[in-house]
């Protein structure tokens, strides 16, 4: 076969991610899935790595063994137009600002903190705006800021506010216009990081902050899990997370800008 086009590469990468995610959900090892589906472990590894350009019938067997619809694995056709934008989602302390800035730097893209954009649009700090105008007005402002940002930038890294996923319209907009990555961490790590940053906003005066954060994560987990890709920032250090991000982005067909041509000869 001729070389894959960027959207074909992105399609296979997404297929691989969906298989990995479905397998993680069922808790099956690759060996067990191979036994159940009758598909070799080697092919499963290729498929999960985004290299599984196999027959539709093999993929159908994998879907059946994972008890998911084939269409759930195949997904929507990948819209390459969204793929110059990367958006990071996750609860406060997930690493969106830290990793987002480093990723943008490596990719030569602008880094956009959506909450800063919202505050700039509103001409007021978010906390005081929310206190005065309420959550609904904040959500509106968030959606407007996001819409403006994705229209203005073909290539950028966006750190979304942790609670953006709760607003269906904004989250739908984010997912349709960006390659989305959930930065996942344990509740204990979220709390330790927030304490280290002295960012105790959600925790102040709470008797049982760890339980609250665990509940917040549990409530939002299913929403964050809709992202195209997940990185566990508790299981991997910062440098490894950046490498994983760069790999995911490349697999999704988003390239760093071509380097300056060197001197001739
Ligand atoms: N694997 C990791 N990936 C990203 N950040 C990490 C990791 N391990 C520890 N950290 C630390 O966690 C904190 C994440 O904070 P931040 O980037 O502000 O999160 P967010 O923007 O999602 O609220 C930083 O202090 C960072 O150094
Ligand atoms: O997780 C949350 O509930 C929130 C996180 C904040 O964004 P960051 O994750 O950028 O701090 C911001 O959206 C808002 O204050 C609510
Ligand atoms: Mg942040």
XYZ file of C-alpha atoms in Angstrom, residues 16-171:
156
model
C -5.989 1.924 18.417
C -6.888 4.293 21.257
C -10.502 3.119 21.255
C -9.462 -0.539 21.387
C -7.036 0.197 24.241
C -9.703 2.120 26.106
C -12.362 -0.576 25.608
C -9.912 -3.254 26.752
C -8.960 -1.184 29.815
C -12.658 -0.848 30.628
C -13.212 -4.597 30.513
C -9.970 -5.306 32.402
C -8.961 -7.947 29.836
C -5.289 -8.590 29.242
C -4.193 -8.596 25.624
C -3.574 -12.334 25.853
C -7.110 -12.952 27.124
C -8.596 -10.739 24.415
C -6.590 -12.649 21.814
C -7.984 -15.923 23.143
C -11.549 -14.615 23.209
C -11.479 -13.021 19.769
C -9.308 -15.517 17.948
C -7.133 -12.619 16.799
C -3.390 -12.903 17.430
C -1.781 -11.017 20.284
C 0.693 -9.553 17.803
C -2.074 -8.103 15.653
C -3.795 -6.710 18.761
C -0.558 -4.983 19.766
C -0.282 -3.454 16.292
C -3.914 -2.431 16.325
C -3.561 -0.725 19.717
C -0.393 1.021 18.585
C -2.308 2.612 15.706
C -0.755 0.318 13.165
C -3.591 -2.134 12.723
C -4.466 -1.751 9.118
C -6.142 -5.158 9.056
C -9.326 -6.606 7.691
C -12.637 -5.252 8.892
C -13.599 -8.776 9.958
C -10.663 -8.991 12.384
C -11.674 -5.670 13.908
C -15.264 -6.931 14.091
C -14.094 -9.975 16.078
C -12.192 -7.734 18.469
C -15.295 -5.581 18.937
C -17.426 -8.673 19.645
C -14.935 -9.974 22.230
C -14.868 -6.559 23.903
C -18.690 -6.482 23.818
C -18.747 -3.128 22.016
C -20.350 -2.153 18.724
C -18.005 -2.140 15.751
C -19.056 1.452 15.130
C -17.839 2.391 18.606
C -14.336 1.290 17.652
C -14.402 2.820 14.184
C -15.856 6.125 15.445
C -16.598 9.244 13.477
C -14.416 10.034 10.493
C -11.477 12.080 11.736
C -11.782 15.722 10.858
C -8.247 16.745 10.008
C -9.209 20.410 10.175
C -9.379 20.250 13.971
C -6.043 18.628 14.227
C -3.802 21.634 14.445
C -5.356 22.330 17.834
C -4.710 20.369 20.993
C -6.802 20.859 24.110
C -5.940 19.547 27.568
C -8.728 18.732 29.993
C -8.693 17.521 33.583
C -9.312 18.583 37.156
C -7.256 21.379 38.695
C -3.725 20.142 39.351
C -3.845 17.657 36.469
C -0.902 19.342 34.751
C -2.748 21.251 31.991
C -0.792 24.474 32.486
C 2.572 22.796 33.081
C 2.420 20.282 30.248
C 0.434 22.583 27.933
C 3.130 25.260 27.980
C 5.880 22.709 27.400
C 3.971 20.985 24.598
C 3.248 24.290 22.859
C 6.900 25.217 23.146
C 8.009 21.931 21.589
C 5.469 22.226 18.776
C 6.133 25.923 18.137
C 2.486 26.757 18.817
C 0.883 29.441 20.979
C -0.239 28.256 24.402
C -3.648 29.505 25.466
C -5.001 29.351 29.022
C -8.715 29.525 28.396
C -9.479 30.854 31.883
C -7.117 33.809 31.230
C -8.933 34.509 27.950
C -12.294 34.474 29.737
C -11.043 36.824 32.457
C -9.662 39.170 29.806
C -12.969 39.184 27.896
C -14.860 39.868 31.109
C -12.392 42.446 32.356
C -12.677 40.880 35.807
C -11.205 37.982 37.801
C -13.307 34.832 37.312
C -14.088 34.384 41.005
C -15.584 37.853 41.392
C -17.454 37.563 38.083
C -18.989 34.206 39.091
C -19.887 35.578 42.547
C -21.680 38.552 40.995
C -23.159 37.162 37.776
C -23.485 33.458 38.525
C -22.410 30.203 36.903
C -24.697 30.555 33.890
C -23.106 33.839 32.805
C -19.662 32.334 33.356
C -20.519 29.342 31.148
C -21.682 31.693 28.388
C -18.449 33.650 28.617
C -16.429 30.447 28.548
C -18.164 29.246 25.388
C -17.687 32.626 23.676
C -13.992 32.721 24.587
C -13.480 29.172 23.321
C -15.267 29.919 20.073
C -13.097 33.000 19.531
C -9.891 31.085 20.304
C -10.560 28.165 17.951
C -11.595 30.541 15.164
C -8.451 32.624 15.631
C -5.889 29.799 15.852
C -5.411 26.930 13.450
C -2.545 25.617 15.530
C -2.466 26.037 19.279
C -2.421 24.240 22.603
C -5.365 25.104 24.837
C -5.587 24.461 28.580
C -9.327 24.263 29.203
C -10.746 25.235 32.582
C -11.273 22.114 34.698
C -15.032 22.505 34.722
C -15.551 23.202 30.996
C -16.576 19.574 30.444
C -19.723 20.183 32.489
C -21.125 22.485 29.805
C -22.221 20.234 26.913
C -22.108 22.923 24.220
C -18.634 24.116 25.151
C -17.281 20.590 25.473
